[in-house]
Structures are given as structure tokens and as C-alpha cells.
Amino acid sequence: MTFDRRKFMGASAATGAAAALAGATSTPAAALEGPSAQRGKGPRTYAFTVMGTTDLHGNVFNWDYFTDKEFDDKAHNDVGLAKISTLVEQVRARKGRCNTLLIDAGDTIQGTQLSYYYAKVDPITARRGPVHPMAQAMNAIGYDAAALGNHEFNYGIPVLRKFEEQCDFPLLGANALDAKSLRPAFAPYSMHRLRTPHGRDVKVAVLGLTNPGIAIWDKANVQGKMTFPGLEEQAAKYVPKLRSMGADVVIVSAHSGSSGTSSYGDQLPYVENAAGLVAEQVPGIDAILVGHAHTEIPEYRVKNRATGKDVVLSEPLKWGQRLTLFDFELVWEAGRWSVAKVSAQVLNSNTVAEDRKIVRLLSDEHRKVVAYVNQVIGTSTQAMSSADGPVKDVPIIDLINHVQAETVRAALAGSQWASLPVLSQASCFSRTASIPAGRITIKDAAGLYPFENTLEARLLTGAQLKDYLEFSARYYVQTAVDAPVDVAKLTNAEGIPDYNYDAVYGLAYDVDVSRPVGSRISGLSFQGKPVDPAGRFVFAVNNYRASGGGNFPHVPQAGQLWANSEEIRNTIIQWVKAKGTVDPAEFASVDWRLTRAGVPVF
């Protein structure tokens, strides 16, 4: 029985829990690999494989639109669905296509200039608009289901709904509910039927779960429209239902990391990275495809408290760098199929060439975006680089902060807040971002800010800013005064990513890395005078941080003075266009530095 998406979504809207059947209609025994089909004496068995991707973030090709060249990193990873497609076809050739499923764990339509172009420049929502490249690629590869990620909501619900309409597979979100009816706003699950050489068909249920953080990270797009309860709660509701519907195997596709931690503190009563908790607390799950955390977990086993059975988790690396394989072995016993064994592994996409079918399919879209990002928008009097951004106050980060502060200052002109000093925060989002001397293109400016964050203005006191900076300074590894300094080992303490270290523009201060966390900021001043703890400041801050991302103190609770719906990336592009010439002498200065006992580290 083939999957009818329109019928499924109609039923889902009516009942909140319809089932879709997809997959094989016939499976020749010869197509099965190894011991997957046994006849005659002994137990009857069947084996199949579920492939999984996650956090594709708009990557179709092994291409970096921010540098306009082939993607590469220190580990020589490759990215993109064109590479994944080759791996998928190899697995299908080995296992038999009818003995495989392909699913995704979310964050699909945001992250590259390719995905941005078809959301904003030539939007898929326009009348007679294009089909989203990610939908085209995933349809061609033959995905069976995909969970919603939090970044699916970045461009607003209309773009997401249009993308959903263009997909030949369901977008799943059992904990994405309509805010008024509290019924599923998307299909909660899909059911897939695999035909075996003997016994009845194997029914595989895929339950989709997304991230509760959507409620704060994309508050402007979802408030009053959707609500996002915890993953454990919804899994506990749906897994027994799926078993009662005859599911022999239950797989969860969860856009949620496995660590049990949250980056937004206590703003929501739900855990951000809850996949491990779901495995531990909800009986009846066989495997979980993990997403969101951008880490590689080939296989991770969690024992379920109620059953004592292992649940197998796997997270393939982001952007299509890895493909997870869940291998299932089933046995026919007492008139039903039961799972005898589950294992997981990941395949590396840098071991294969891009699938020429996908390359041909989307070559026109790729060329359009390459032409777009290479448009010249201004000039720079000197080259700027973010390479030292994590350890030094560099002009290229000052540029981001200057544009943000200037934008907020202009927005508040004539208001009751116009006389207050404006400060700004920014992170080193990419250590490879650069602005060349001479011509500046869209890709150069966009490369400074790879996220679709928007800008807000919040009201903070001097004391709160000191707390904010102390929290940010956790990023540095404590290094004794007389110890040698290894720059490669100085940052990212406790795994804190670069994007969760903020420099504050407009203040001067030292960060003493020899001191313990919480007492590192000294010499905090504004315009040459010590900061008054009771003084009031306007803080230009991105919506991720303002919503609690990174769990920085005070900002989420601070009064909002202004907010903008334009991406900061576009604000920078428009600022460069209007300015014409970018001269770091107009905005760059060294206002913060790393020290040890008052002696600069650099």
C-alpha cells in the first residue's frame, strides 16, 4: 500500500493520529542479505535497515556558499545530500531497496545561502514559486519520513507549510501542537510496511519529535499558533498507541540531543536534549535517530527503566557528513515479529562521489545562488579576518557589533530610551570568516553571520552586564600565570562552542584567564569611567540570546525596547550597501583583552 500524503494529512487533522503505510509490496528472498530470510527448520527471521540523516541545514552539494568553493574542514569531511544519495543507493543495492527505510531528524530548510535564497530571494511561497531544492533532492532520493527541527520554523510557518506541501514524505512532529486545539499541527507518526518472504508483513512505526525550544527561539513565528510540550510526555502517549496499532518496530526520529541538558535554563519546563531520557523513560522504543546537537554518535545504548532492554541511539554528523544505519534483526515467534537485535553505525560521505542524478537535478538552482552570493555590494579599505576572534578583539567582530549598535540607536531615536548608551553583543560564529581588501560581495558579508538571527534591544543594568560577561568568560580554560599558553587549548572550556562566547562592544574590560570562573572580569568601564552597577544600558542582542539560547543571565527577563524581523545578516549586507566603503578605522578598537594577573596574554 503506497503512502498517500494528502489522505494522511487530512486524517491527521481530523484525528491527530492517522497512520500512513509506505514501503515494499514485494521482497524476493534472494534480495535479502545474509541470514535475513530462513526457510525450513529453525526460526524464521527477517532483517532490514533504517538509514538516517539529520541537521542537513540546506546542504545539497559539497559546496560552501560563504566561501564560494568546495566545502572542506580540518577532518576533510564532505557535506550534502548529493553525497548522501550515493551512500543510500549503495546500501539499497546491498540490502535490497524493499528492505530499507530512509528517515531524517530535522533542521532541513535553513543554514546555507541555497536554502536562504529559496525562502527569501526567490521564495517558494510566491505564486508559481519554485520547488524548494531540499524537497526536490529528498524526494528524488526517496525519503520515507522526516521529523521537524527547530530551524524549520525560522522563516515562518507559511514557508514551512509550503515546504511540507512540496515533500513526497510526511514531516513528523508529535509534540508540535496547535495552540488552540492542542491537537497535532503535523503528522505525529508514519507507519511503514515491509513485506517478508514468510509470516506477515513487518510494520515499522516512525514517531517524530521536535524541540520544545522552538517556543522561545522562534517565539515571533509560533506564539499563539503552536505549542511544544516535552518529548518524553508525547512519546509516552504515542508509543503504546503505535504498539496497539500493530507496530512490530518503533523508531523515534527526535530533533533533540542525547545529553539531557538545556541551553535555555528554566524558561521552559522541558528538556532540550531529551533523546536519552525518552529512551530511558518510555518503554516500547527500539531505536532513536538523534538530531540537533551536531555531534557524531555511531551507537549509544540506553537501558529502559521499565523493561531493562537496550534502546539503540545514533546521531549522524551534521550537514550530510554521515549516514546512520540501524540494522534490525527480527524473529517470527508466537505468531508475531519481535526484535532480536539492533545495531547502529555511521557511514562517512567523504568516501563517495556526489550522485550525478542529484547534481543534474539542481544544477540550475546552484548556479543562481552562486551568482547571487557573488554580487558586489561595497568595498573595504583593508582585509579583516575572524581567525583570532575567539581570543582577541578583532575588527571583523567589531563590524557586526557596530552595525547592530547603530541599527538599534537609529530605531530608538526620539524614544524615551534615546539618551541611554547602546552596547552590543556578538560571537565569533566562524573562525574562517573574512572581508577582503577591495570589493565586498554578499557572500563575504553573509559569511560573518551564518545564522538567521534577528536583532532586539533589551534594557540591562551595569551589574547585569558584569554578570553577563562573567558567564561568557567561562569559555576560557583556566590557565595559571606561569603556565605556557596554547591557543588551541585556551578556548571552548567544558565544550562551550564559539557561538556561546560573547564579546560586548562599547565597554572596556579585561578577562583574567588565570582566575576561576565567576571572577574573571576586571576594569569594566564605559567611556573611560567605571561602570555604575545601577546604570542603565540598551543592549543590542540577537533573538537567540534574548530568548535564552546559551542560558546567559538576565537578558531573557530584561525589558524589550525594540525588535526587528530582519535577519542580522541582511542588516549587515544592507549597511555595507548603504555605506559603500567600509573603513575599520571608523568602528574598530581593542576594548577587551585576555590577561593573567594584569599582564596581557597577547
XYZ file of N, CA and C in Angstrom, residues 271-359:
267
model
N 13.076 19.553 28.650
C 14.500 19.383 28.380
C 14.751 19.506 26.878
N 15.779 20.266 26.524
C 16.121 20.464 25.111
C 16.692 19.197 24.487
N 17.674 18.601 25.151
C 18.361 17.418 24.608
C 17.873 16.171 25.351
N 16.700 15.704 24.940
C 15.966 14.716 25.734
C 15.926 13.319 25.139
N 16.656 13.051 24.054
C 16.540 11.741 23.405
C 16.917 10.608 24.350
N 17.979 10.805 25.144
C 18.381 9.773 26.096
C 17.331 9.538 27.157
N 16.664 10.609 27.605
C 15.603 10.483 28.607
C 14.407 9.742 28.034
N 14.085 9.988 26.770
C 12.991 9.269 26.113
C 13.288 7.775 26.092
N 14.523 7.433 25.720
C 14.923 6.021 25.679
C 14.832 5.379 27.053
N 15.216 6.109 28.064
C 15.250 5.578 29.418
C 13.866 5.453 30.042
N 12.984 6.400 29.738
C 11.717 6.503 30.459
C 10.517 5.906 29.740
N 10.573 5.791 28.421
C 9.397 5.346 27.668
C 9.624 3.939 27.137
N 8.907 2.950 27.645
C 9.087 1.585 27.139
C 8.486 1.412 25.753
N 9.039 0.457 25.003
C 8.467 0.123 23.704
C 9.176 0.715 22.516
N 10.289 1.419 22.744
C 11.054 2.019 21.655
C 12.261 1.134 21.348
N 12.502 0.895 20.070
C 13.631 0.057 19.663
C 14.874 0.855 19.324
N 14.703 2.020 18.712
C 15.853 2.829 18.299
C 15.439 4.281 18.194
N 16.409 5.177 18.360
C 16.161 6.615 18.231
C 17.227 7.230 17.333
N 16.764 7.866 16.255
C 17.639 8.696 15.425
C 17.694 10.063 16.091
N 18.885 10.459 16.518
C 19.071 11.678 17.303
C 19.510 12.821 16.393
N 19.024 14.032 16.682
C 19.442 15.209 15.937
C 19.726 16.380 16.852
N 19.934 17.543 16.257
C 20.002 18.827 16.955
C 21.365 19.172 17.552
N 22.076 18.211 18.113
C 23.294 18.524 18.867
C 24.536 18.684 17.992
N 24.442 18.314 16.721
C 25.582 18.431 15.791
C 26.805 17.661 16.286
N 26.570 16.504 16.856
C 27.666 15.633 17.276
C 27.525 14.289 16.572
N 28.595 13.523 16.564
C 28.570 12.216 15.917
C 28.515 11.125 16.977
N 27.456 10.340 16.933
C 27.292 9.210 17.852
C 26.975 7.980 17.004
N 27.975 7.164 16.669
C 27.696 5.981 15.842
C 26.692 5.034 16.497
N 26.903 4.729 17.766
C 25.968 3.867 18.500
C 26.060 4.167 19.987
N 24.902 4.341 20.610
C 24.836 4.643 22.032
C 23.631 3.886 22.584
N 23.853 3.078 23.613
C 22.779 2.238 24.155
C 22.308 2.779 25.502
N 21.009 2.892 25.639
C 20.390 3.346 26.885
C 19.415 2.270 27.353
N 19.551 1.875 28.597
C 18.677 0.829 29.142
C 17.367 1.451 29.601
N 16.269 0.918 29.125
C 14.962 1.395 29.540
C 14.658 0.933 30.961
N 14.222 1.849 31.799
C 13.988 1.537 33.211
C 12.906 0.477 33.405
N 11.859 0.548 32.599
C 10.721 -0.347 32.800
C 10.994 -1.751 32.288
N 11.638 -1.862 31.144
C 11.811 -3.172 30.502
C 13.189 -3.772 30.701
N 14.177 -2.931 31.012
C 15.548 -3.405 31.119
C 16.210 -3.648 29.781
N 15.493 -3.365 28.699
C 16.037 -3.582 27.360
C 16.813 -2.358 26.880
N 17.813 -2.623 26.045
C 18.588 -1.539 25.456
C 17.803 -0.869 24.335
N 17.865 0.450 24.311
C 17.388 1.234 23.181
C 18.633 1.777 22.489
N 18.716 1.576 21.181
C 19.906 1.981 20.428
C 19.697 3.380 19.859
N 20.627 4.293 20.182
C 20.598 5.653 19.668
C 21.772 5.869 18.723
N 21.567 6.697 17.717
C 22.650 7.066 16.812
C 22.382 8.458 16.286
N 23.448 9.260 16.200
C 23.344 10.595 15.618
C 24.413 10.764 14.546
N 24.010 10.871 13.283
C 24.999 11.124 12.225
C 25.419 12.589 12.246
N 26.646 12.848 11.875
C 27.163 14.202 11.898
C 26.389 15.092 10.936
N 26.312 16.356 11.272
C 25.515 17.377 10.590
C 25.860 17.532 9.106
N 24.938 18.202 8.398
C 25.117 18.694 7.027
C 25.275 17.583 5.995
N 24.923 16.354 6.346
C 25.104 15.251 5.416
C 26.509 14.699 5.428
N 27.244 14.918 6.516
C 28.600 14.371 6.604
C 28.595 12.875 6.912
N 27.521 12.404 7.537
C 27.422 10.990 7.881
C 26.008 10.490 7.595
N 25.902 9.191 7.408
C 24.624 8.500 7.260
C 24.571 7.398 8.308
N 23.552 7.448 9.159
C 23.376 6.386 10.157
C 22.710 5.174 9.532
N 23.148 3.995 9.934
C 22.476 2.740 9.576
C 22.051 2.042 10.860
N 20.755 1.838 11.022
C 20.236 0.962 12.064
C 19.940 -0.390 11.419
N 20.610 -1.425 11.843
C 20.361 -2.769 11.314
C 19.523 -3.551 12.311
N 18.360 -4.017 11.850
C 17.417 -4.748 12.690
C 17.369 -6.213 12.280
N 17.380 -7.080 13.255
C 17.151 -8.497 13.029
C 15.907 -8.898 13.802
N 14.925 -9.446 13.073
C 13.651 -9.845 13.659
C 13.488 -11.349 13.597
N 12.715 -11.889 14.516
C 12.413 -13.314 14.518
C 10.908 -13.492 14.655
N 10.378 -14.498 13.941
C 8.935 -14.795 13.978
C 8.682 -15.789 15.110
N 7.975 -15.333 16.130
C 7.705 -16.161 17.299
C 6.271 -15.943 17.758
N 5.604 -17.051 18.046
C 4.246 -16.994 18.618
C 3.325 -16.106 17.782
N 3.445 -16.239 16.468
C 2.538 -15.520 15.583
C 2.800 -14.045 15.427
N 4.025 -13.592 15.772
C 4.333 -12.168 15.617
C 5.839 -11.986 15.412
N 6.177 -10.856 14.844
C 7.569 -10.483 14.690
C 8.050 -9.777 15.947
N 9.239 -10.121 16.412
C 9.841 -9.418 17.542
C 11.293 -9.103 17.201
N 11.782 -8.030 17.788
C 13.139 -7.574 17.511
C 14.130 -8.411 18.323
N 15.019 -9.088 17.627
C 16.035 -9.901 18.300
C 17.320 -9.119 18.525
N 17.633 -8.198 17.598
C 18.894 -7.482 17.705
C 18.817 -6.170 16.937
N 19.413 -5.136 17.502
C 19.546 -3.847 16.820
C 20.988 -3.366 16.985
N 21.577 -2.910 15.922
C 22.900 -2.299 15.993
C 22.913 -1.060 15.111
N 23.885 -0.184 15.341
C 23.968 1.050 14.565
C 25.406 1.362 14.211
N 25.562 2.074 13.111
C 26.868 2.546 12.669
C 26.647 3.778 11.813
N 27.738 4.496 11.498
C 27.627 5.627 10.582
C 28.582 5.438 9.412
N 28.144 5.898 8.248
C 28.979 5.903 7.053
C 29.415 7.331 6.768
N 30.626 7.481 6.271
C 31.203 8.791 6.019
C 30.984 9.184 4.554
N 30.382 10.356 4.340
C 30.073 10.758 2.963
C 31.311 11.173 2.171
N 32.458 11.338 2.840
C 33.648 11.701 2.067
C 34.288 10.501 1.371
N 33.659 9.335 1.530
C 34.176 8.134 0.875
C 33.553 7.909 -0.502
N 32.602 8.758 -0.890
C 31.895 8.541 -2.154
C 31.819 9.836 -2.954
N 31.495 9.677 -4.219
C 31.283 10.831 -5.096
C 29.836 11.290 -4.994
N 29.583 12.517 -5.420
C 28.210 13.018 -5.459
C 27.407 12.249 -6.496
N 26.159 12.016 -6.205
C 25.252 11.343 -7.126
C 24.947 12.302 -8.284
N 25.311 11.903 -9.474
C 25.141 12.774 -10.635
C 23.669 13.086 -10.888
N 22.790 12.193 -10.471
C 21.349 12.438 -10.632
C 20.932 13.679 -9.837
N 21.432 13.816 -8.612
C 21.088 14.964 -7.784
C 21.785 16.218 -8.297
N 23.014 16.072 -8.755
C 23.750 17.215 -9.308
C 23.021 17.784 -10.512
